[in-house]
XYZ file of C-alpha atoms in Angstrom:
232
model
C 99.685 68.866 110.514
C 97.706 71.534 108.671
C 98.618 74.848 107.069
C 97.107 78.272 107.597
C 97.067 80.787 104.748
C 98.596 84.124 105.803
C 98.463 87.276 103.670
C 101.870 88.920 103.574
C 101.724 91.357 100.655
C 98.842 93.355 99.233
C 98.322 93.665 95.488
C 99.863 97.139 95.496
C 102.921 95.905 97.400
C 103.481 93.125 94.873
C 103.136 95.487 91.910
C 105.553 97.904 93.546
C 107.993 95.054 94.191
C 108.114 94.059 90.526
C 108.352 97.660 89.351
C 111.427 98.063 91.562
C 112.908 94.792 90.287
C 112.417 95.721 86.610
C 113.749 99.245 87.123
C 116.788 97.835 88.920
C 117.654 95.612 85.960
C 117.228 98.500 83.499
C 119.252 100.894 85.666
C 122.124 98.408 86.036
C 122.307 97.549 82.317
C 122.135 101.173 81.172
C 124.386 102.394 83.977
C 127.107 99.935 82.984
C 126.824 101.160 79.405
C 127.056 104.813 80.417
C 130.186 104.045 82.437
C 131.755 101.922 79.700
C 129.962 101.566 76.336
C 130.206 97.877 75.556
C 127.965 97.052 72.634
C 128.003 99.950 70.184
C 130.667 98.219 68.057
C 128.185 95.455 67.268
C 125.807 97.885 65.553
C 126.264 98.301 61.792
C 126.006 102.096 61.734
C 128.061 104.378 63.978
C 126.650 104.608 67.494
C 126.277 108.366 67.225
C 123.842 107.968 64.325
C 121.602 105.713 66.379
C 121.844 107.797 69.576
C 122.861 104.715 71.552
C 124.277 106.660 74.474
C 121.343 109.087 74.453
C 118.805 106.255 74.632
C 120.752 104.555 77.411
C 120.946 107.768 79.400
C 117.219 108.342 78.876
C 116.332 104.808 80.013
C 118.665 105.149 82.998
C 117.105 108.438 84.052
C 113.507 107.240 83.633
C 114.113 103.973 85.489
C 115.868 105.899 88.266
C 112.939 108.319 88.555
C 110.456 105.432 88.816
C 112.822 103.736 91.267
C 112.946 106.819 93.475
C 109.202 107.525 93.336
C 108.608 103.914 94.352
C 111.022 104.346 97.252
C 109.181 107.471 98.414
C 105.936 105.467 98.378
C 107.599 102.677 100.364
C 108.943 105.210 102.873
C 105.417 106.535 103.345
C 104.029 103.031 103.815
C 106.734 102.305 106.393
C 104.866 104.617 108.746
C 101.303 104.920 107.494
C 100.378 101.592 105.887
C 97.128 100.088 107.167
C 98.377 96.595 106.314
C 101.579 96.645 108.372
C 104.033 99.242 109.635
C 107.613 98.011 109.017
C 109.190 100.823 111.017
C 108.045 99.085 114.202
C 110.425 96.227 113.394
C 113.343 98.682 113.154
C 112.998 99.918 116.721
C 115.946 98.396 118.645
C 113.922 97.101 121.595
C 114.420 93.751 123.328
C 111.728 91.974 121.315
C 113.043 93.057 117.921
C 116.677 92.397 118.808
C 115.791 88.923 120.063
C 113.858 88.181 116.868
C 116.643 89.560 114.659
C 119.284 87.282 116.165
C 116.884 84.324 116.252
C 116.350 84.665 112.486
C 120.100 85.092 111.937
C 120.865 81.948 113.973
C 118.171 80.105 112.027
C 119.928 81.026 108.787
C 123.420 80.171 110.001
C 122.369 76.813 111.460
C 120.370 75.849 108.349
C 117.038 75.873 110.176
C 118.185 73.677 113.065
C 116.938 76.339 115.473
C 113.703 78.192 114.690
C 112.593 80.111 117.749
C 110.437 82.832 116.205
C 107.112 83.334 114.481
C 107.604 83.210 110.702
C 104.006 84.103 109.879
C 104.790 87.838 109.815
C 107.590 90.099 108.609
C 110.579 89.649 110.912
C 113.157 92.142 112.173
C 115.980 90.612 110.113
C 114.157 91.251 106.835
C 113.046 94.697 108.010
C 116.659 95.734 108.680
C 117.825 94.148 105.429
C 115.304 96.109 103.373
C 116.059 99.284 105.316
C 119.703 98.965 104.243
C 118.496 98.561 100.652
C 116.517 101.794 100.798
C 119.452 103.646 102.340
C 121.562 102.561 99.362
C 118.823 103.761 97.016
C 118.844 107.185 98.689
C 122.615 107.364 98.213
C 122.263 106.331 94.563
C 119.644 109.065 94.108
C 121.860 111.774 95.595
C 125.063 110.771 93.800
C 123.160 110.191 90.554
C 121.616 113.660 90.664
C 125.037 115.142 91.383
C 126.436 113.473 88.271
C 123.392 114.660 86.322
C 123.643 118.297 87.404
C 127.365 118.303 86.618
C 126.285 118.073 82.972
C 124.310 121.319 83.389
C 127.429 123.417 83.885
C 125.795 126.390 82.157
C 123.307 126.567 85.038
C 120.210 126.184 82.896
C 117.748 123.386 82.151
C 114.652 122.952 80.010
C 112.522 123.903 83.021
C 114.595 126.857 84.194
C 117.633 127.751 86.285
C 115.905 126.797 89.532
C 116.295 123.068 88.837
C 120.133 122.968 88.593
C 120.315 125.383 91.542
C 118.191 123.062 93.697
C 120.169 119.983 92.687
C 123.434 121.707 93.579
C 121.957 122.736 96.921
C 120.839 119.200 97.751
C 123.694 117.106 96.346
C 126.944 119.132 96.274
C 127.906 117.766 99.682
C 128.278 114.295 98.138
C 131.402 115.563 96.338
C 133.006 116.441 99.659
C 132.174 113.231 101.512
C 133.271 110.952 98.671
C 136.715 112.496 98.265
C 136.420 115.964 96.735
C 136.105 115.307 92.999
C 133.326 114.355 90.590
C 135.210 111.168 89.778
C 134.944 110.189 93.450
C 131.167 110.638 93.219
C 131.092 108.537 90.059
C 133.153 105.760 91.680
C 130.909 105.798 94.760
C 127.788 105.627 92.564
C 129.286 102.736 90.609
C 130.459 100.847 93.721
C 127.060 101.200 95.380
C 125.518 99.615 92.293
C 127.565 96.469 92.960
C 126.468 96.497 96.595
C 122.831 96.639 95.441
C 123.449 93.756 93.036
C 124.946 91.757 95.922
C 121.957 92.711 98.065
C 119.539 91.482 95.388
C 121.478 88.226 94.947
C 121.241 87.435 98.654
C 117.600 88.495 98.755
C 116.701 86.004 96.002
C 118.862 83.308 97.600
C 117.294 83.837 101.016
C 113.738 83.640 99.687
C 114.581 80.339 97.986
C 116.327 79.191 101.183
C 113.279 79.987 103.314
C 110.976 78.218 100.859
C 113.101 75.065 100.968
C 113.823 74.941 104.693
C 110.633 76.389 106.176
C 108.318 74.784 103.609
C 105.850 77.662 103.893
C 105.847 78.876 100.293
C 107.692 82.141 100.962
C 108.855 82.537 97.374
C 105.235 82.717 96.235
C 104.498 85.788 98.349
C 105.551 88.229 95.592
C 103.198 86.468 93.154
C 100.107 85.505 95.142
C 100.633 87.650 98.239
C 100.271 84.778 100.709
C 102.262 82.067 102.432
C 101.192 78.958 104.342
C 102.239 78.564 107.964
C 102.229 75.211 109.688
C 99.681 74.731 112.440
C 100.466 72.200 115.125
C 97.472 70.138 116.185
């Protein structure tokens, strides 16, 4: 039995992947602090003198901006990438549905049934990542709503148009989450835990695939390639 080297991620895709991962860690750590300051008491001087909350808010905002720009790039590549077009795997046709459930059965049965081609991105992973990006969009909208709530005077450093636009785009999140800003905050916070759970399963599944399929899947985000078995 021999192995064939298959490219699965370009250099740009791998860089983007790690940018998202790093920004996620920063956003979670700083977001938890913003919601409930948990380490200022361990600093010798008062937190206000060291601008602990200000620095956490700044890091949270910057990481979120990078996060969102990265997501916009990914959304573009979903349709216009010359390497692969993931949106094709999201179309609910017979082929994609069959592959999705085949991958799901493979996972549930611990690789006892593997009736699909694992050399390319499969429908299960495509749907899983699509859910991730939907959660990121929701985090963006609810996060901006919480941000603009702090601009109650209707002005910003770049003019009144910025708060006005944010209100226009995100005020509906108050209504759908329950009618108060606290409901938006709770939804933003709860979605963070869903994203953490998503990331935990994502890491677990990549390790699982590497162990059971023996194709080096976990190395894709480092070297960009995996090795698929070729039957002679």
